[in-house]
Tab-separated table of C-alpha atoms in Angstrom:
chain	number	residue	atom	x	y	z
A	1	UNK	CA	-4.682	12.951	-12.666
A	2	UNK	CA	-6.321	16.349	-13.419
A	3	UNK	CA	-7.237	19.139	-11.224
A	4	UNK	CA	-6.012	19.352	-7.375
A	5	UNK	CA	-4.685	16.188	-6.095
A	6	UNK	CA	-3.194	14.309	-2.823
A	7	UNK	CA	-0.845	11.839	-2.860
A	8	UNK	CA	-0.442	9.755	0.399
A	9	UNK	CA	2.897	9.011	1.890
A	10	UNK	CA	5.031	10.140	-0.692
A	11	UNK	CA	8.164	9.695	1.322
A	12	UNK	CA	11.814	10.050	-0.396
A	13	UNK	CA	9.995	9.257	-4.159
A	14	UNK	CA	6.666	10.891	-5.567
A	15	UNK	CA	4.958	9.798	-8.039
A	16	UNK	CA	3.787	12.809	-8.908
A	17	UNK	CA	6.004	16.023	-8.730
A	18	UNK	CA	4.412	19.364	-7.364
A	19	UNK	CA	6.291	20.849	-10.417
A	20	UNK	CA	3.917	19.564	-12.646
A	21	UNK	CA	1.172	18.685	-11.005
A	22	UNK	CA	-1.202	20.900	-8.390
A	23	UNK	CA	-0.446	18.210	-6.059
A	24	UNK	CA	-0.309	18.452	-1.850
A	25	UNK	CA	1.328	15.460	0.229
A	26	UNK	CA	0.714	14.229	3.115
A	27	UNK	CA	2.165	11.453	5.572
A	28	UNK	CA	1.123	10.184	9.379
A	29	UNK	CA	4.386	11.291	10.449
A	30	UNK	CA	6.123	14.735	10.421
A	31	UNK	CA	8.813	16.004	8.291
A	32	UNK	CA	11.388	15.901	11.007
A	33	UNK	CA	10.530	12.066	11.813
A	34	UNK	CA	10.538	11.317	7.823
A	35	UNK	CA	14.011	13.351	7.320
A	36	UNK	CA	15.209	10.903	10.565
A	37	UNK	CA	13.561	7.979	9.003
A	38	UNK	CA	15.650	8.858	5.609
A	39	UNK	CA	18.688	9.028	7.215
A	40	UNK	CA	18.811	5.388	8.782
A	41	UNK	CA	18.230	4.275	5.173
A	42	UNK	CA	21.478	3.186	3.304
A	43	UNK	CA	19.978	3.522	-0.150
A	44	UNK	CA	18.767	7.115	0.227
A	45	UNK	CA	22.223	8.260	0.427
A	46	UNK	CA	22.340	12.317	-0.542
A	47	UNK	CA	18.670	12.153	-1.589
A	48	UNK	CA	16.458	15.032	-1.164
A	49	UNK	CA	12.996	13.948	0.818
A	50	UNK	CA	10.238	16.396	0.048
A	51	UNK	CA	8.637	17.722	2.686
A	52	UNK	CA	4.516	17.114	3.083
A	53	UNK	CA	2.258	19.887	3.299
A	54	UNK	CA	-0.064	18.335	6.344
A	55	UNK	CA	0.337	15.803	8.801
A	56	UNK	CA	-2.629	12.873	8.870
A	57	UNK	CA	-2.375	12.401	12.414
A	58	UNK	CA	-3.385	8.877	13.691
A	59	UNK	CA	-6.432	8.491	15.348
A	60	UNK	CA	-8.162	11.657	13.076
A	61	UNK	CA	-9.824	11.078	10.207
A	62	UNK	CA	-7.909	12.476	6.769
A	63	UNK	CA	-10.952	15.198	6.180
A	64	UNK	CA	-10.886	16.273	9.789
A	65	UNK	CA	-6.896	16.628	9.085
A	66	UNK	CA	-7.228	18.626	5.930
A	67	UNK	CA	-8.307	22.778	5.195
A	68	UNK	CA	-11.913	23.536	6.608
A	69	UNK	CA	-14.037	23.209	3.365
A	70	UNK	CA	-11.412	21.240	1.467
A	71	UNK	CA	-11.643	18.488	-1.517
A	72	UNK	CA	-9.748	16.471	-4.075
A	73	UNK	CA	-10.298	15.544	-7.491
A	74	UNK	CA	-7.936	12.683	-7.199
A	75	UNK	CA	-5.810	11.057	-4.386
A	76	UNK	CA	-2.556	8.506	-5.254
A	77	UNK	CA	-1.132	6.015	-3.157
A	78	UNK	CA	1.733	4.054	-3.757
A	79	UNK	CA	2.657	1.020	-2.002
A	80	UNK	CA	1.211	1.981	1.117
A	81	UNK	CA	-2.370	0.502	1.239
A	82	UNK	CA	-0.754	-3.370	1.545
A	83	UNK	CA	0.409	-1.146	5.084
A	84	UNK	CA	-2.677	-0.299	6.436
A	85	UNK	CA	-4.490	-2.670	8.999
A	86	UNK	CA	-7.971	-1.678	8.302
A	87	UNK	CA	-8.112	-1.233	4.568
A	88	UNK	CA	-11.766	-0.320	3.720
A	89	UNK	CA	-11.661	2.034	6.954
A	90	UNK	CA	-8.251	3.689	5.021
A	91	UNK	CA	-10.147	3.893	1.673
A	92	UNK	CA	-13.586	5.271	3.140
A	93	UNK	CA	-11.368	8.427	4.659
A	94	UNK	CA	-9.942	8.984	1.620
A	95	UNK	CA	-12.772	8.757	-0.751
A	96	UNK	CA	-14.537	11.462	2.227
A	97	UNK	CA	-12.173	13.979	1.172
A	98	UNK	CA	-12.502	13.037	-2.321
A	99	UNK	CA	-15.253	14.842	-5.027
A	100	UNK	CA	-18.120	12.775	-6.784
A	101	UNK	CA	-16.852	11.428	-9.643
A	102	UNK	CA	-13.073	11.554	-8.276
A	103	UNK	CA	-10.514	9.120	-8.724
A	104	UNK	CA	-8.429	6.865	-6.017
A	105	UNK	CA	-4.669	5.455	-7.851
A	106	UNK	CA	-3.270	2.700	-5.878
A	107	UNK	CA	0.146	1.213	-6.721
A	108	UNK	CA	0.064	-2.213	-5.082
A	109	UNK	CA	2.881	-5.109	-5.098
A	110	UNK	CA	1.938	-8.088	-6.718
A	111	UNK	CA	2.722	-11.101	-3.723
A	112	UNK	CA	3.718	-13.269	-6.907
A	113	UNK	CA	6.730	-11.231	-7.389
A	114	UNK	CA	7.867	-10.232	-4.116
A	115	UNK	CA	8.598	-11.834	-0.799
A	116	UNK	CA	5.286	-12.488	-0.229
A	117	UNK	CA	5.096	-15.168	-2.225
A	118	UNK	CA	3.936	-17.990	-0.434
A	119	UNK	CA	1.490	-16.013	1.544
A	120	UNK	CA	-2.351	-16.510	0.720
A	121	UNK	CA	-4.177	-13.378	-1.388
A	122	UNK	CA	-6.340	-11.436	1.118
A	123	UNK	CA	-9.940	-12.463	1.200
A	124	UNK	CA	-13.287	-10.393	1.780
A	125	UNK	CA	-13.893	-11.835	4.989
A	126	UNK	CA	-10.394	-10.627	6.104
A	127	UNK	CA	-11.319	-7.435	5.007
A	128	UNK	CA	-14.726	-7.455	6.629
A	129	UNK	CA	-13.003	-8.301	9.560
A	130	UNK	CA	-10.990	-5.324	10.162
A	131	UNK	CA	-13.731	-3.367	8.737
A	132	UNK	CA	-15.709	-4.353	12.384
A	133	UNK	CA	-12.600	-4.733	14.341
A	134	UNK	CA	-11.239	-0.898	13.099
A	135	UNK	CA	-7.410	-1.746	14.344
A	136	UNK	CA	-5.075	1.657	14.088
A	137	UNK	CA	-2.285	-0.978	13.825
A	138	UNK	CA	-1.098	-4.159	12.355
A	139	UNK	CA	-2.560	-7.214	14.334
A	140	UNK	CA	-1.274	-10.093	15.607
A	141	UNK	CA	-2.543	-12.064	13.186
A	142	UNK	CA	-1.717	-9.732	10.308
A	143	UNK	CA	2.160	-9.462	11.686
A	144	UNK	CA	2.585	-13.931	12.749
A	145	UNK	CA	1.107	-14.151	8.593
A	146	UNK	CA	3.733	-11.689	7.486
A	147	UNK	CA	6.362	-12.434	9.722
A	148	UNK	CA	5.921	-16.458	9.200
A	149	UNK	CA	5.623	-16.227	5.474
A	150	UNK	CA	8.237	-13.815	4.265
A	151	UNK	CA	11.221	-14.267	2.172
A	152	UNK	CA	14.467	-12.664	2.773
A	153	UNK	CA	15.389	-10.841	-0.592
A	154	UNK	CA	17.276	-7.372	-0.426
A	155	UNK	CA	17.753	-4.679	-3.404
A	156	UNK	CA	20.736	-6.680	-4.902
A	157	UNK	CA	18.724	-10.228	-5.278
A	158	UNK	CA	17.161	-10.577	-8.714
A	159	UNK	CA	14.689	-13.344	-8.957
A	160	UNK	CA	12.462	-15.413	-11.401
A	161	UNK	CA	9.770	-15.623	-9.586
A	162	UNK	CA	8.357	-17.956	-12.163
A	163	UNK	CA	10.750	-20.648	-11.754
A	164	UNK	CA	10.981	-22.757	-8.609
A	165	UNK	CA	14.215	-23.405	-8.561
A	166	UNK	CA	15.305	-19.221	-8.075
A	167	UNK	CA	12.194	-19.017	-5.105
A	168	UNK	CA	13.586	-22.558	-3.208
A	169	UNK	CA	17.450	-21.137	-2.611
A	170	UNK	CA	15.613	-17.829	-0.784
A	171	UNK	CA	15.069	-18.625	2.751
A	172	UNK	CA	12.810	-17.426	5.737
A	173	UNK	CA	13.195	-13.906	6.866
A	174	UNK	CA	12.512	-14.168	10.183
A	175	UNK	CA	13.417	-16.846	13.107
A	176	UNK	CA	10.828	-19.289	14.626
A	177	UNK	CA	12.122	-17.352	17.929
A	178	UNK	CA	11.752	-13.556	16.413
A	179	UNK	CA	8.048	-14.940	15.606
A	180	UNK	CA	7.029	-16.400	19.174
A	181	UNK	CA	8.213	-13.255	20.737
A	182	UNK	CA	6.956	-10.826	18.590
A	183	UNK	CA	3.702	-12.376	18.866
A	184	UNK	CA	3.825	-12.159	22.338
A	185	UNK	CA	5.018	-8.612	22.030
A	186	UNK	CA	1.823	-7.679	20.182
A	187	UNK	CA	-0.373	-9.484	22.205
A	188	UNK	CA	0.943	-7.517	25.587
A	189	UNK	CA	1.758	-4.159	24.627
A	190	UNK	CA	0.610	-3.733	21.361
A	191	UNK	CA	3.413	-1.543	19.629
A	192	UNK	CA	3.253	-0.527	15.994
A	193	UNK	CA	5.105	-2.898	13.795
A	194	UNK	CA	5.368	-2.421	9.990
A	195	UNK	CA	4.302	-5.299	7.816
A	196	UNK	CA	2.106	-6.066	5.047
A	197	UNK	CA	-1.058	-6.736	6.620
A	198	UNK	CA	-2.348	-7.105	2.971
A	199	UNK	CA	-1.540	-9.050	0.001
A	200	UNK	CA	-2.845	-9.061	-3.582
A	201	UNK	CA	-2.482	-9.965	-7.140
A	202	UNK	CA	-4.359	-8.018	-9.831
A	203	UNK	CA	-6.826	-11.418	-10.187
A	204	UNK	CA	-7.648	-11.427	-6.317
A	205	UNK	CA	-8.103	-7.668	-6.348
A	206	UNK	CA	-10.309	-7.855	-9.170
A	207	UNK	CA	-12.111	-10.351	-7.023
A	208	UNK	CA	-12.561	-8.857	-3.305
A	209	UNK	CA	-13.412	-5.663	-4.275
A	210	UNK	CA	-16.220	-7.024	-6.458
A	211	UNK	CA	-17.739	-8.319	-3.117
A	212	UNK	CA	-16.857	-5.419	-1.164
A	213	UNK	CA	-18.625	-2.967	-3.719
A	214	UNK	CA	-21.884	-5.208	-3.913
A	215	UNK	CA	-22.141	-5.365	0.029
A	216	UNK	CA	-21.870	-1.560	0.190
A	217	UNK	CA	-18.782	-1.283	2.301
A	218	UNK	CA	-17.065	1.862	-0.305
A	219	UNK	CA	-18.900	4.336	-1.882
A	220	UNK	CA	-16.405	3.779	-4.858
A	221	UNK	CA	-16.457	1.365	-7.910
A	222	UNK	CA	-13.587	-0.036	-9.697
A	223	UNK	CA	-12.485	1.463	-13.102
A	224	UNK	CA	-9.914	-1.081	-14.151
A	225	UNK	CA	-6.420	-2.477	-13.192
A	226	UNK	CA	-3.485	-2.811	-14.847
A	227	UNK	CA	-0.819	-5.152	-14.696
A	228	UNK	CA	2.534	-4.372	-14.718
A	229	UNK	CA	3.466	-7.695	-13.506
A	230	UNK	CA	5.996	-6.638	-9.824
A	231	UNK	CA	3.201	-4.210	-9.609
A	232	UNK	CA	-0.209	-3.294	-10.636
A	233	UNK	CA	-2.149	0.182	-10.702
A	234	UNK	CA	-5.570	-0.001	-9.265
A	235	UNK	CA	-8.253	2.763	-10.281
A	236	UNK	CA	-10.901	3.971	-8.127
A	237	UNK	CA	-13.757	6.226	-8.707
A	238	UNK	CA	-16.222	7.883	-6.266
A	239	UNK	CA	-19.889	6.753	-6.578
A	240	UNK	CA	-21.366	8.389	-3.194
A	241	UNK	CA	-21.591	7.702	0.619
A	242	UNK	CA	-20.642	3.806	1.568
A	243	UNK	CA	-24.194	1.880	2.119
A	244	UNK	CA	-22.551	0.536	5.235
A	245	UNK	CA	-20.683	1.878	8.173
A	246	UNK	CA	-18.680	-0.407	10.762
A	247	UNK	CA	-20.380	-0.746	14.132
A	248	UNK	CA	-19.610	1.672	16.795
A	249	UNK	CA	-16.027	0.418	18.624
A	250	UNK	CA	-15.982	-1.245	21.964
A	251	UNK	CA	-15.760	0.534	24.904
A	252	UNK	CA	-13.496	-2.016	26.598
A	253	UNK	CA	-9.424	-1.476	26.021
A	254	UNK	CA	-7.057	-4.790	24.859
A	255	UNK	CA	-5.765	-5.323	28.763
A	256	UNK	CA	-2.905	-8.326	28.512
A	257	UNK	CA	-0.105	-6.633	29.249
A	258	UNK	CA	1.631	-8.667	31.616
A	259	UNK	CA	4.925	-6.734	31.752
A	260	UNK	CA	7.227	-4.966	29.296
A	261	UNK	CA	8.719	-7.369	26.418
A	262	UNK	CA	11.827	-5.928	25.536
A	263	UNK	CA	12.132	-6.019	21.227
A	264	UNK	CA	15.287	-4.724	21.012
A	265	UNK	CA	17.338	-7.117	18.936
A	266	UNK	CA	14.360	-8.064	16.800
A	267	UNK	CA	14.398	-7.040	13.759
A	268	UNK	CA	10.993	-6.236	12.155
A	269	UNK	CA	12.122	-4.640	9.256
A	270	UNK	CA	12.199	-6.714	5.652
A	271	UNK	CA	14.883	-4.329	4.928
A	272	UNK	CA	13.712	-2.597	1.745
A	273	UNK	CA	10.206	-2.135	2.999
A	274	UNK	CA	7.477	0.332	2.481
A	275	UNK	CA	8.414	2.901	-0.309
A	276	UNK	CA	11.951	1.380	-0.547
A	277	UNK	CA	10.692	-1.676	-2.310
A	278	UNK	CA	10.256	1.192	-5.956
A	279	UNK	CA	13.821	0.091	-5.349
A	280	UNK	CA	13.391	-2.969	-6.184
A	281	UNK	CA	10.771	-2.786	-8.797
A	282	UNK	CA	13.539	-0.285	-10.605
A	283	UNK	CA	15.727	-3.192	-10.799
A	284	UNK	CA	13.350	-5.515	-11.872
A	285	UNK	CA	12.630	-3.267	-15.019
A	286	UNK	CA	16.090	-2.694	-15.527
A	287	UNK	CA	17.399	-6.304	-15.499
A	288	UNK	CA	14.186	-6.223	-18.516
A	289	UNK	CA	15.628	-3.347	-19.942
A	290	UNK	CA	13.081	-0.859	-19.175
A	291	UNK	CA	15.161	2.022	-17.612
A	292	UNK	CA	12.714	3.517	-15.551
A	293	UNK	CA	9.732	2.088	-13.626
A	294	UNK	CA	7.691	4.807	-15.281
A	295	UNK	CA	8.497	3.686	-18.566
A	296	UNK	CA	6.995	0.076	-17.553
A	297	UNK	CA	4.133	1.766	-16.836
A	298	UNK	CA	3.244	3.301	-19.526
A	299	UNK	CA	3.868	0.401	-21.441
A	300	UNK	CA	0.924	-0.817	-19.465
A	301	UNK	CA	-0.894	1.956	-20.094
A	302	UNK	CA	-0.438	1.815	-23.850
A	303	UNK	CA	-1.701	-1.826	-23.934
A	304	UNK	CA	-4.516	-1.280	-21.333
A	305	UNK	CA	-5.519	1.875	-23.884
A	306	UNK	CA	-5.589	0.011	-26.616
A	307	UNK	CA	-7.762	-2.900	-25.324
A	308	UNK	CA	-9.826	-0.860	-23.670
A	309	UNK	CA	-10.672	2.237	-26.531
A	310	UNK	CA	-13.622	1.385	-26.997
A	311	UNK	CA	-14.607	2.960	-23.661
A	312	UNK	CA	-12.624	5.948	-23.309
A	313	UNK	CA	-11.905	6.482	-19.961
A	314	UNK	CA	-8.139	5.343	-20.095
A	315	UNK	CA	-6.992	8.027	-22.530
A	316	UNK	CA	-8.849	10.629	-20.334
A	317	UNK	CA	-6.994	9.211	-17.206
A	318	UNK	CA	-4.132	9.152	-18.590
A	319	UNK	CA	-3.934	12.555	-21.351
């Protein structure tokens, strides 16, 4: 992470700080709506939310949102992509306002540890298909898969995910009745609800994006991943312009609305979502024994470094 730098959506908990890195954030809301957003949370108690430097503003690209004449050497992420509806269309904006040569970090849950666990890994033609489609929010289909699949876990549950017994006693998030009329919700009115529209172990990531860089949809390779096991770090660097670009959108508008559905009373959230789920990864290291989620990392690092020194490029990365 050398030279000047973005990191996207930092919210209450950077992962890097602009005291020692030349670092600018930046968020698709403002700092009064994340401040607001804060505030509702429970676990963020008395903590200090940095503010971003720029706003990227939904429905503008992240160059056009950014300093006329303007570039990165490297861009970080952290549990947000899994967010994004359209993720090649998120990763081509980034790598725009990313140099040749510069790196993409992506901090990514891994579904075997989290309450995505009986949801299927996301596939190429899933990510094809949003690549064409280009939705600006989560889809139905993206939502029902979320909504229909998750596991109700909060910040004080501590599971083995690897034994069946500790994954059977958690139950269904979400209502059979919350699904049907959320669905319905979505397929009238089409509001912006939060979910993971994507999920991934290291293996699957590996995977997709092997297909996705052969058929020309990134101008960006993979450098490695590394397995932390609630999380992985995904590496990223820019090759050139994307051989492909997505068709040109339809001109026609989604018209079902049939009448306001009222969503009140629903609740949407997982809880500790988004950003708030470092939460949970903290306690996951700590019930190990590793103090901070940094120090897990590293850990990582070391043994990625060390299998990989033949190469070099994980000491540079990481020096």
């Amino acid at each position: 992470m050398q030279g000047y730098g973005l990191e996207v959506s930092p919210y209450f908990q950077p992962v890097l700080g602009k005291d020692a890195y030349n670092v600018r954030y930046t968020d698709c809301i403002d700092n009064e709506t994340i401040v607001q957003k804060a505030s509702q949370n429970p676990l963020l108690d008395g903590a200090v939310v940095p503010k971003i430097d720029f706003v990227w503003q939904p429905g503008k690209t992240l160059k056009q949102c950014m300093n006329d004449n303007e570039s990165f050497d490297f861009v970080i992420a952290s549990h947000v992509m899994e967010h994004v509806p359209n993720t090649l269309g998120w990763l081509n904006e980034i790598l725009e306002a990313l140099k040749v040569g510069g790196r993409v970090a992506l901090f990514l849950p891994n579904r075997k540890f989290d309450n995505d666990f009986h949801r299927k890994d996301t596939d190429f033609a899933q990510l094809l298909q949003w690549w064409i489609e280009q939705p600006i929010v989560p889809t139905v289909g993206q939502v029902l898969d979320f909504m229909s699949n998750s596991l109700s876990i909060t910040a004080e549950d501590i599971v083995d995910w690897t034994k069946p017994e500790d994954v059977a006693r958690l139950k269904p998030h979400y209502s059979r009745s919350d699904i049907i009329s959320t669905g319905v919700a979505l397929y009238n009115d089409s509001p912006y609800i939060d979910a993971h529209c994507t999920v991934w172990t290291p293996e699957s990531f590996r995977s997709v994006f092997r297909e996705v860089e052969s058929a020309g949809l990134i101008g960006a390779k993979v450098i490695d991943v590394v397995d932390d096991t609630v999380e992985f770090l995904v590496v990223l660097e820019k090759t050139g312009d994307p051989a492909l670009t997505p068709p040109a959108k339809k001109s026609s508008g989604v018209g079902h609305s049939t009448g306001s559905v009222n969503l009140e009373g629903i609740e949407h959230r997982l809880g500790v979502m988004h950003h708030d789920l470092s939460f949970l990864i903290d306690r996951v290291h700590e019930a190990a024994g590793s103090t901070y989620r940094q120090e897990g990392l590293m850990q990582a690092a070391a043994q990625a470094q060390e299998q990989h020194r033949r190469r070099g490029w994980f000491a540079r990365l990481f020096q």
